[in-house]
Coordinates of C-alpha atoms and ligand atoms in Angstrom, one line a residue:
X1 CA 0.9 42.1 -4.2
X2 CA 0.4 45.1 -6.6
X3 CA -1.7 45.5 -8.8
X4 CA 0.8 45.8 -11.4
X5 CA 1.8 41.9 -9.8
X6 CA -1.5 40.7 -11.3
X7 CA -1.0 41.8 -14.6
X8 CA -1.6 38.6 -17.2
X9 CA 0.8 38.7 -20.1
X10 CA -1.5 36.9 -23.8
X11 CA 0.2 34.8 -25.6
X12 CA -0.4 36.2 -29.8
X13 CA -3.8 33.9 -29.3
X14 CA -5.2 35.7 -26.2
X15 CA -7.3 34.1 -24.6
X16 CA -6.4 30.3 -25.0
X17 CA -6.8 27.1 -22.8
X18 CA -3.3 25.3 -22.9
X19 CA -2.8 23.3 -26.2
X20 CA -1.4 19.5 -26.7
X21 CA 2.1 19.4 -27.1
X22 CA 1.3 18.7 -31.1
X23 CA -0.9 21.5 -31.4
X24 CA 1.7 23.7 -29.8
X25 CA 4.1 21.8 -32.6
X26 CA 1.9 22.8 -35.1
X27 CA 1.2 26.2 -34.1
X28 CA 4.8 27.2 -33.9
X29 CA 5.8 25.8 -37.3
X30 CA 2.5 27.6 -39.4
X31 CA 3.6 30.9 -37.3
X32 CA 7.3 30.5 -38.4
X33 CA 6.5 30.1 -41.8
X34 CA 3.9 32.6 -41.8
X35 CA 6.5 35.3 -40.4
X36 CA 9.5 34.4 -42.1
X37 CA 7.6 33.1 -45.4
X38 CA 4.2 34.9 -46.3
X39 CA 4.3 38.1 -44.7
X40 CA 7.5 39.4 -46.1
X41 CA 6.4 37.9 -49.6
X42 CA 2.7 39.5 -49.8
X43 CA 4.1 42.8 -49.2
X44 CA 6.3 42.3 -51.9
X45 CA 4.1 41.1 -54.2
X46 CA 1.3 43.4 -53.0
X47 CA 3.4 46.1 -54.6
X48 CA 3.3 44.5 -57.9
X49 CA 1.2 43.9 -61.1
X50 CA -1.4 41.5 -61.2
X51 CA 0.6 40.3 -64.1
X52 CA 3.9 40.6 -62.8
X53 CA 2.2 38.5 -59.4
X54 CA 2.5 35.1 -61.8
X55 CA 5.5 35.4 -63.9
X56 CA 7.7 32.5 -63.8
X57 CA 10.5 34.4 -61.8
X58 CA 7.9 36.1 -59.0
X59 CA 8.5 35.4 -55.3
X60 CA 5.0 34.2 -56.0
X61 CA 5.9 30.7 -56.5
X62 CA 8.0 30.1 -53.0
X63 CA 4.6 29.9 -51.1
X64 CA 3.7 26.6 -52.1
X65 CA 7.2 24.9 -52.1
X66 CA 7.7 26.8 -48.7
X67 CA 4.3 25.3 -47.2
X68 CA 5.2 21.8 -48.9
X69 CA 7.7 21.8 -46.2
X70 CA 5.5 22.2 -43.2
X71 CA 4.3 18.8 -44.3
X72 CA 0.5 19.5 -43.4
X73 CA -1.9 17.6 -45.8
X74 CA -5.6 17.6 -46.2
X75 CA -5.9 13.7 -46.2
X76 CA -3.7 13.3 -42.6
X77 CA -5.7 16.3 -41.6
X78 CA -8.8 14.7 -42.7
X79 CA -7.5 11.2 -40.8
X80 CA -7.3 12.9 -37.6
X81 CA -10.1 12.2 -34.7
X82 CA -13.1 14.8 -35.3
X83 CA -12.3 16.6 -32.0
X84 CA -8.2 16.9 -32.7
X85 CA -9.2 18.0 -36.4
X86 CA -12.1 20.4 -35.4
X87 CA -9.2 21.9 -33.0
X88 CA -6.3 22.0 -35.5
X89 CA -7.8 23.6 -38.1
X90 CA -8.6 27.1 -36.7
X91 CA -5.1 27.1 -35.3
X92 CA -3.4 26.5 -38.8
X93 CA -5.8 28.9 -40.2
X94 CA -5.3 31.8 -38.4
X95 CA -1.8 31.3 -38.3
X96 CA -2.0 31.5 -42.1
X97 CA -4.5 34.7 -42.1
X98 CA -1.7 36.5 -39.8
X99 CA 0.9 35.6 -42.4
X100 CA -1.1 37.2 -44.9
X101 CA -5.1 37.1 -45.9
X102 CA -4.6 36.8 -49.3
X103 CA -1.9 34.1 -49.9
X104 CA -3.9 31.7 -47.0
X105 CA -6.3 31.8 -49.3
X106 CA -4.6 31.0 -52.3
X107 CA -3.2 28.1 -49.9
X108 CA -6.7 27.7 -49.0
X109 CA -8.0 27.5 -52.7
X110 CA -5.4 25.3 -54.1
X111 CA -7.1 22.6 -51.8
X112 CA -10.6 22.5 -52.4
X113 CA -10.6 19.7 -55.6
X114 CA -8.9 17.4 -52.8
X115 CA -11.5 18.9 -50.2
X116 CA -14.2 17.6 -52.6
X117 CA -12.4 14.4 -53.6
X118 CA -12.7 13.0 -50.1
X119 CA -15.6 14.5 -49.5
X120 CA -17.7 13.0 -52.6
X121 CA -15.4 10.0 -51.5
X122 CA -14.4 9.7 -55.0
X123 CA -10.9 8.5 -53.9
X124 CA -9.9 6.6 -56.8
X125 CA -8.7 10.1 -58.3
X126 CA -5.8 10.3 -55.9
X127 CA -3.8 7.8 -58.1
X128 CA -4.2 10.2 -60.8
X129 CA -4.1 13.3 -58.9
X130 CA -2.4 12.6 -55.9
X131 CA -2.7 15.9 -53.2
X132 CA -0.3 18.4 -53.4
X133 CA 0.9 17.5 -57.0
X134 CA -0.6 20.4 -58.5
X135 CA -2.4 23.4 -57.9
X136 CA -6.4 23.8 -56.9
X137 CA -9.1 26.3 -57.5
X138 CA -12.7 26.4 -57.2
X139 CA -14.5 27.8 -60.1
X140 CA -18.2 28.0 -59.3
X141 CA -19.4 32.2 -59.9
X142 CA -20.0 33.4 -63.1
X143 CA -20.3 36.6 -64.7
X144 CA -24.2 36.9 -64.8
X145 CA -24.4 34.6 -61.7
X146 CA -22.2 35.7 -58.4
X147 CA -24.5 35.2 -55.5
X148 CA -26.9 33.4 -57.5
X149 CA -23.8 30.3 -57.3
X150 CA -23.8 30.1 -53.9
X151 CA -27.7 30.6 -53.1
X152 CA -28.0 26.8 -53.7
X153 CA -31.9 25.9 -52.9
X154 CA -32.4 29.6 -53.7
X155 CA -33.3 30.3 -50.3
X156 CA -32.2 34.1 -51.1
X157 CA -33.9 34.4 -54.3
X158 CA -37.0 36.9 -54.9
X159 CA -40.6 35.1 -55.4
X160 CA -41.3 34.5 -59.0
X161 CA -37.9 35.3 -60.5
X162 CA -36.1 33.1 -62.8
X163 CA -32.6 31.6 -63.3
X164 CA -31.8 32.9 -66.1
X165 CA -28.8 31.1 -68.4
X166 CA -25.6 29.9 -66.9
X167 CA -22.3 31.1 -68.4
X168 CA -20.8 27.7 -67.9
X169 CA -22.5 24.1 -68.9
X170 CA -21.4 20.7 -68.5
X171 CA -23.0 18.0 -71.1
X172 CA -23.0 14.3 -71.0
X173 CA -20.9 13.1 -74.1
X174 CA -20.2 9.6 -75.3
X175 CA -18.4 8.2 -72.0
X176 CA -18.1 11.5 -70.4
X177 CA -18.7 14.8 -70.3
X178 CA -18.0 18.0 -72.2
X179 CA -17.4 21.7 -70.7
X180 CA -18.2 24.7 -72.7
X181 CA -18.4 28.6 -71.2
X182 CA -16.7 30.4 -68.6
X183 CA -16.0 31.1 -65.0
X184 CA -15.9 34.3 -63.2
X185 CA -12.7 36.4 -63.2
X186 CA -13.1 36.2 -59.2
X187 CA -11.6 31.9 -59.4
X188 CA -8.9 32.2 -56.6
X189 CA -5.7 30.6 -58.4
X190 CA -7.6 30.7 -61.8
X191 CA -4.7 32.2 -63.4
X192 CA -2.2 29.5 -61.6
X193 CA -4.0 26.6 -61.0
X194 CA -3.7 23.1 -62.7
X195 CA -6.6 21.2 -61.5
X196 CA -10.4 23.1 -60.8
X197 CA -13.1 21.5 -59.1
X198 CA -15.9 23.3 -61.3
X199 CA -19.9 23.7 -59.8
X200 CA -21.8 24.2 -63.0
X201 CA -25.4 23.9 -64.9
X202 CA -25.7 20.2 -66.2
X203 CA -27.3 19.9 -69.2
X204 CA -28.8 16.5 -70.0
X205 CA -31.3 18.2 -72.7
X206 CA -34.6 17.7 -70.0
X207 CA -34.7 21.9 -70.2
X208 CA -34.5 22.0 -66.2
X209 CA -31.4 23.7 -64.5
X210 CA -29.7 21.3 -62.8
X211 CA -26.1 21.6 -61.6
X212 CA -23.2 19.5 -61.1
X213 CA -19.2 19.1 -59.8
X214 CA -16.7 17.9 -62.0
X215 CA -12.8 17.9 -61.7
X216 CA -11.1 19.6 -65.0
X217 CA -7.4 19.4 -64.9
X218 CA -6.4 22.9 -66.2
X219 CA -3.5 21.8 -68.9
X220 CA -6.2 19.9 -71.1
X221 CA -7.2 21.3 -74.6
X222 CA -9.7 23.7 -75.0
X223 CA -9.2 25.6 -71.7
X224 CA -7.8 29.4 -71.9
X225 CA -7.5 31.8 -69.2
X226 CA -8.5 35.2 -68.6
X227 CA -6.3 38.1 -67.7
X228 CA -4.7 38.6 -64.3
X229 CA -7.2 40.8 -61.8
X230 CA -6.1 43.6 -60.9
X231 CA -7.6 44.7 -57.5
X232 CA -7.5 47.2 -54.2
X233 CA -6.7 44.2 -51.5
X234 CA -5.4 40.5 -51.2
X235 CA -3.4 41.5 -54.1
X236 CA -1.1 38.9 -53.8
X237 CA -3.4 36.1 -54.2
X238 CA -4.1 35.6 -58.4
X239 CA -7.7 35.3 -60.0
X240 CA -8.5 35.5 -63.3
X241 CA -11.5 33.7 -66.0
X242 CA -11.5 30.1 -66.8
X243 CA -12.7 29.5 -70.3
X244 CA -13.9 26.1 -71.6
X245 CA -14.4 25.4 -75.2
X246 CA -15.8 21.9 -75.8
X247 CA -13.1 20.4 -72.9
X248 CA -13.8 16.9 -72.7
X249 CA -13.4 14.8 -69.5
X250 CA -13.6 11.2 -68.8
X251 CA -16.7 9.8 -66.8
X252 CA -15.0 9.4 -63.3
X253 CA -14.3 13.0 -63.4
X254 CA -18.2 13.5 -62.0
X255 CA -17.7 14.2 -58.4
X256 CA -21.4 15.1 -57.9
X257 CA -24.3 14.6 -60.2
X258 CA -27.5 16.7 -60.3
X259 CA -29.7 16.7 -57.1
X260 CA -29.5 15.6 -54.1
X261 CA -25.8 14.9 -54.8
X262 CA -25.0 18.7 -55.9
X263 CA -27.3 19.9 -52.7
X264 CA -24.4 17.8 -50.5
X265 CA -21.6 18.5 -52.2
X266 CA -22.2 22.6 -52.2
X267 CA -23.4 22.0 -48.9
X268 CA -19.8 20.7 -48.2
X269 CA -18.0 23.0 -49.6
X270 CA -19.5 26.5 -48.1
X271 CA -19.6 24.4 -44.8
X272 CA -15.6 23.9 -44.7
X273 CA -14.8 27.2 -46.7
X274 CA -16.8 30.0 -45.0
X275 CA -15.4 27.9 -41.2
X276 CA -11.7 28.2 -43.0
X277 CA -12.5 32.2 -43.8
X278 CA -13.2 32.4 -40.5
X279 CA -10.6 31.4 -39.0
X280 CA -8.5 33.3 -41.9
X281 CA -9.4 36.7 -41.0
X282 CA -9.5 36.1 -37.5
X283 CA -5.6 36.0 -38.2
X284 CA -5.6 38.9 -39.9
X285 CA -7.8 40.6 -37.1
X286 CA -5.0 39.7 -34.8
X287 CA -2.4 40.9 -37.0
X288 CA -3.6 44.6 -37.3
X289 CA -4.3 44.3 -33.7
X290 CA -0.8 42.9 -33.0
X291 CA 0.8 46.2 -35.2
X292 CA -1.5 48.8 -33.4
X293 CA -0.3 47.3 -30.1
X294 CA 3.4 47.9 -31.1
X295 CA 3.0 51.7 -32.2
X296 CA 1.1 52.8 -29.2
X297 CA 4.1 51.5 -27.6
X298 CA 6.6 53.3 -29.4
X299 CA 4.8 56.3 -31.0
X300 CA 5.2 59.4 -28.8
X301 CA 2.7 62.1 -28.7
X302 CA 2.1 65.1 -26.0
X303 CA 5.3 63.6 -24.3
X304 CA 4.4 60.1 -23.5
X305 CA 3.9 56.9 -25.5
X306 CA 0.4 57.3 -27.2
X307 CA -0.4 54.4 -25.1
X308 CA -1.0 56.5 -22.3
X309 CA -3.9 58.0 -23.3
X310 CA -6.6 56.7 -22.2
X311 CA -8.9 56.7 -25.3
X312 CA -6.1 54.8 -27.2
X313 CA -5.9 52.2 -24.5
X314 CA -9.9 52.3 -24.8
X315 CA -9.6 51.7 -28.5
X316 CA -7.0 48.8 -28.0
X317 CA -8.8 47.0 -25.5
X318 CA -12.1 47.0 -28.0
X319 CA -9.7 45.8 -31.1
X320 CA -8.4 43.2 -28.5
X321 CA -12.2 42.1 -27.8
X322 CA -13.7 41.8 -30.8
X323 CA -11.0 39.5 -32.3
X324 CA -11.3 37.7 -29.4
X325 CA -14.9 37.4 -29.8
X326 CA -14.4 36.2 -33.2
X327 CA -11.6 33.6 -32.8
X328 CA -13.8 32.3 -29.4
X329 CA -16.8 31.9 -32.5
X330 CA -14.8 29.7 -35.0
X331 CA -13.1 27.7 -32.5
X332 CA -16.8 26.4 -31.6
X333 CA -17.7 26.2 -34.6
X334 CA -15.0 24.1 -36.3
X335 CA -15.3 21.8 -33.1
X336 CA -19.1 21.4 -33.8
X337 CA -18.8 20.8 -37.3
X338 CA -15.9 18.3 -36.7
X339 CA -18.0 16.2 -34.4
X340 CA -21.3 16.7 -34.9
X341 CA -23.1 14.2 -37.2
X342 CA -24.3 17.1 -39.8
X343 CA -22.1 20.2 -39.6
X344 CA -23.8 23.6 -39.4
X345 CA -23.9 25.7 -42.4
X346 CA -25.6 28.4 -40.2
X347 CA -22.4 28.6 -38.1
X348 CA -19.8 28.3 -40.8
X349 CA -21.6 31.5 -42.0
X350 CA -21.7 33.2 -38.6
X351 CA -18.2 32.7 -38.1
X352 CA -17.4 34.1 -41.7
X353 CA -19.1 36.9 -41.2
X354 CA -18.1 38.1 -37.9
X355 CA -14.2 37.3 -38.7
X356 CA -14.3 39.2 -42.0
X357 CA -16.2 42.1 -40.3
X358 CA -13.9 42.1 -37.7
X359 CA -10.7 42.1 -39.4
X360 CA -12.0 44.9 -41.8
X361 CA -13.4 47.1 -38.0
X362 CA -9.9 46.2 -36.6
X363 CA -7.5 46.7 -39.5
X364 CA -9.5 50.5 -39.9
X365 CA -9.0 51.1 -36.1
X366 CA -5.3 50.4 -36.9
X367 CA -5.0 53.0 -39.3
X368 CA -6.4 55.5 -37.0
X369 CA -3.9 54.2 -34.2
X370 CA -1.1 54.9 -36.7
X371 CA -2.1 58.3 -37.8
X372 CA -1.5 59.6 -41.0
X373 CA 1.5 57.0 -41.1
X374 CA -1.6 54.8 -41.2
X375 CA -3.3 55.8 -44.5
X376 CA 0.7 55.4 -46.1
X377 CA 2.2 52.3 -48.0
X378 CA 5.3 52.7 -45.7
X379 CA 3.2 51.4 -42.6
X380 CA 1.6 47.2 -42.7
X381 CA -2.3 48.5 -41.9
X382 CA -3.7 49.9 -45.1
X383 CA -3.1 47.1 -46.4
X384 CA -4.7 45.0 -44.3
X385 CA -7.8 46.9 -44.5
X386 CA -8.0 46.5 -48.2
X387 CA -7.5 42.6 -47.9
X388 CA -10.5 42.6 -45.4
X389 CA -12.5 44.4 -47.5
X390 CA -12.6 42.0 -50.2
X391 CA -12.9 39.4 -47.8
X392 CA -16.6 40.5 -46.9
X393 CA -17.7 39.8 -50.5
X394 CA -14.9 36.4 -51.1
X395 CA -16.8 33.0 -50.7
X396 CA -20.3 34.9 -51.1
X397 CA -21.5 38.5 -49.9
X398 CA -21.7 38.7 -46.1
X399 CA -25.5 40.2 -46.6
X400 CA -26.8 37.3 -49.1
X401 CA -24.8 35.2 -46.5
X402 CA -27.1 36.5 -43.6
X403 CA -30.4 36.0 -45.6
X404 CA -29.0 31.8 -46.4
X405 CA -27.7 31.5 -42.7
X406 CA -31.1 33.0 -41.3
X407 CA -33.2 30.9 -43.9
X408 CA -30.9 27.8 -42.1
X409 CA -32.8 28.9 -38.1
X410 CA -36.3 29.1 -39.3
X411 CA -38.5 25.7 -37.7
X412 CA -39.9 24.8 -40.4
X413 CA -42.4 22.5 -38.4
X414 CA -43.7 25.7 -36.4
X415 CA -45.2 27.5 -39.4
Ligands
LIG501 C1 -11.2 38.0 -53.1 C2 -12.3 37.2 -53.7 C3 -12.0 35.8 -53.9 C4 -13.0 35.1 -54.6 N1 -12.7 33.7 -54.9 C5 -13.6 33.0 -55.7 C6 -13.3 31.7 -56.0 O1 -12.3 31.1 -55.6 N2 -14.1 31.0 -56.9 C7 -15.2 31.6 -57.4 O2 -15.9 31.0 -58.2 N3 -15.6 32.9 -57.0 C8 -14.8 33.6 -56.2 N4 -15.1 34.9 -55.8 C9 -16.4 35.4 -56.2 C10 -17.3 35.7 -55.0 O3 -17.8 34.5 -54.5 C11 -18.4 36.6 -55.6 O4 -17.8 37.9 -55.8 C12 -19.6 36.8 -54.6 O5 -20.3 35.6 -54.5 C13 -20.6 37.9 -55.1 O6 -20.9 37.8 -56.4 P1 -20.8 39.1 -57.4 O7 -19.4 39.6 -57.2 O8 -21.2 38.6 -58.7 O9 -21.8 40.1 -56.8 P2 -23.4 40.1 -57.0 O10 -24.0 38.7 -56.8 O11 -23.7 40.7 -58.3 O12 -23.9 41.0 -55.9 C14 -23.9 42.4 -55.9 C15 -24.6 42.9 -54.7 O13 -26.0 42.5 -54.7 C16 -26.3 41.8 -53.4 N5 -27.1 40.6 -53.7 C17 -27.1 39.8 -54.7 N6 -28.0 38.8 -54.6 C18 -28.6 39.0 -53.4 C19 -29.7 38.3 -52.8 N7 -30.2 37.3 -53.2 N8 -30.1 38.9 -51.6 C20 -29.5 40.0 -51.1 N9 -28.5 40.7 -51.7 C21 -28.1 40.2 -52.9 C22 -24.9 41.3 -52.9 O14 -24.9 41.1 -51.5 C23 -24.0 42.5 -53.4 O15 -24.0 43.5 -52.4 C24 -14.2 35.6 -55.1 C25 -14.4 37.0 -54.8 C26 -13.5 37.8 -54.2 C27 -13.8 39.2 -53.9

């Protein structure tokens, strides 16, 4: 037998242990539509306006009456045993993330008011806003408070220093509530969205910051939004401000009161997201892998496929590795969080972190496997570096992040 006999082929997911017939299923339908539907329609609309992104004739549009058809929905999803749904998710996610980082996330995004409707188990909502009948967002950053949002317990924050106001407040009103202020122009799907599941201060008139969730459908009075963001990566995925002007909304709307009931709730929601951003730009990781492997294939420099030479196989074999490494980290970790009785903040973070650094380490190593054709709009990398940029600020600052997820090992009984 030759060596050349012993050569293992990888399937686009490396290194993986065989999958369940239905997990193969499910593979091959979120990679077909991620081929044939979001890759082709983010470079399109990576090339346009912010504006032009959400006008009622953009390609825009097709990604969520395309994905409708894959039939996946949060609540089946969320039926499944722990261990098949801690399995499944990283597989549809990267999938996604290959298609194209940005529009996963707006996929991503559009889910998280049903993501906090089972969660907070406030189920009745469903009749009223039944999943998939609209479109999602998460408002929770603010202009004067980014990092600040996401620091809940302010395990990040410096000795001695002080909130400071929020830009957004919820009140208690007669029966319900009422939402004045504004969210940051950073809301995924702000500009699109119908229904926002909004983490804001909760003024009951005591003078102490508290917080809260609430649900505030989008296409109530009082509610304007800001203009579309224009930005260097994920371009095609809108954001925009969320302004609320004394928008009123009925009592049940509280998904999480002050407290220990905002502390689980936020606790729930960077647990799932940061795991889901994971496994996100682990697919994008692959893809700029997947487009360097092609070109040193076919690109021909000194006479021979650039392939050949060895310090671009070297350079291949690292890309290869790390988004291994990554997609090896957030398969564990949406397995433990699936099953265990608590999930792990700590590793949602670690697996956010090392996916997003990845895919931006990887996408830049493409560009340098392409050449100049790299740094040109002609050629798929660029702008996959620029979506994994952002990504390493998206759903909190990888370094603020770090400090939370490292505040998460200390035993506090040993001190
Ligand atoms: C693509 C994208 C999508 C996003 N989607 C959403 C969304 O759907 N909903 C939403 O509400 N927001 C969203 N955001 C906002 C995002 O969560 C914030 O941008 C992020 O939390 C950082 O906040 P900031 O931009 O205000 O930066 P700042 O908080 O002002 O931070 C600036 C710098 O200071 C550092 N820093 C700040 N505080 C600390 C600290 N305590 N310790 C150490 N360093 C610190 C940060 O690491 C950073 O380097 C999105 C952002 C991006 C880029």
């Amino acid at each position: 037998m030759t060596a050349h006999a012993l050569q293992v082929t990888l399937c686009p997911t490396g290194f993986e242990a065989p999958l369940s017939e239905v997990e193969q299923a499910i593979q091959a339908s979120t990679r077909k539509f991620a081929q044939i539907v979001m890759e082709p329609l983010a470079a399109r609309l990576d090339k346009l306006s912010a504006a032009e992104v959400i006008e009622p004739d953009s390609p825009y549009w097709q990604l969520f009456s395309e994905f409708k058809k894959l039939g996946l929905t949060l609540g089946e999803l969320l039926q499944l045993p722990a261990g098949e749904r801690g399995r499944l998710m990283p597989i549809i996610f990267e999938e996604l993330g290959a298609g194209d980082g940005g529009l996963a996330v707006s996929l991503g995004a559009s889910l998280l008011p049903w993501l906090m409707i089972y969660a907070t188990g406030k189920t009745a909502l469903l009749s009223r806003y039944p999943e998939g009948s609209a479109i999602g967002c998460w408002g929770i950053t603010e202009p004067d408070h980014g990092s600040d949002t996401l620091d809940f317990g302010r395990m990040c924050a410096q000795p001695g220093s002080e909130y400071g106001r929020s830009n957004c407040v919820v009140r208690p009103q007669g029966d319900g509530f009422v939402v004045d202020g504004q969210k940051a122009a950073w809301v995924s799907n702000g500009t699109v969205a119908q229904l926002c599941v909004l983490f804001a201060a909760y003024d009951d008139g005591s003078g102490e910051h508290k917080q809260c969730v609430v649900l505030v459908p989008l296409d109530v009075e009082g509610v304007k939004r800001g203009k579309p963001l224009e930005k260097m990566g994920q371009r095609a995925l809108p954001q925009g401000e969320l302004f609320f002007d004394g928008v009123q909304i009925p009592a049940d709307h509280l998904l999480a009161g002050p407290g220990a009931e905002y502390e689980q709730a936020i606790y729930a929601i960077l647990t799932e997201a940061n795991a889901l951003m994971g496994s996100i730009w682990v697919g994008a990781a692959r893809r700029a892998y997947e487009h360097a492997h092609g070109y040193a294939h076919e690109r021909k420099q000194g006479g021979v496929p650039i392939i050949r030479h060895q310090n671009v196989r070297s350079r291949l074999f690292h890309m290869m590795r790390r988004v291994e490494a990554a997609r090896a980290l957030n398969h564990r970790v949406h397995l433990f969080n699936a099953t265990a009785p608590v999930p792990a903040l700590q590793g949602s973070i670690a697996s956010k972190i090392t996916s997003t650094q990845t895919a931006f380490e990887v996408a830049s190593d493409a560009i340098q496997m392409f050449g100049g054709n790299g740094v040109t709009r002609e050629y798929p990398v660029e702008k996959l570096m620029r979506d994994a940029r952002s990504s390493m600020i998206e759903d909190g600052c990888n370094e603020m992040l770090a400090i939370k997820g490292g505040t998460l090992l200390i035993d506090r009984e040993r001190l």
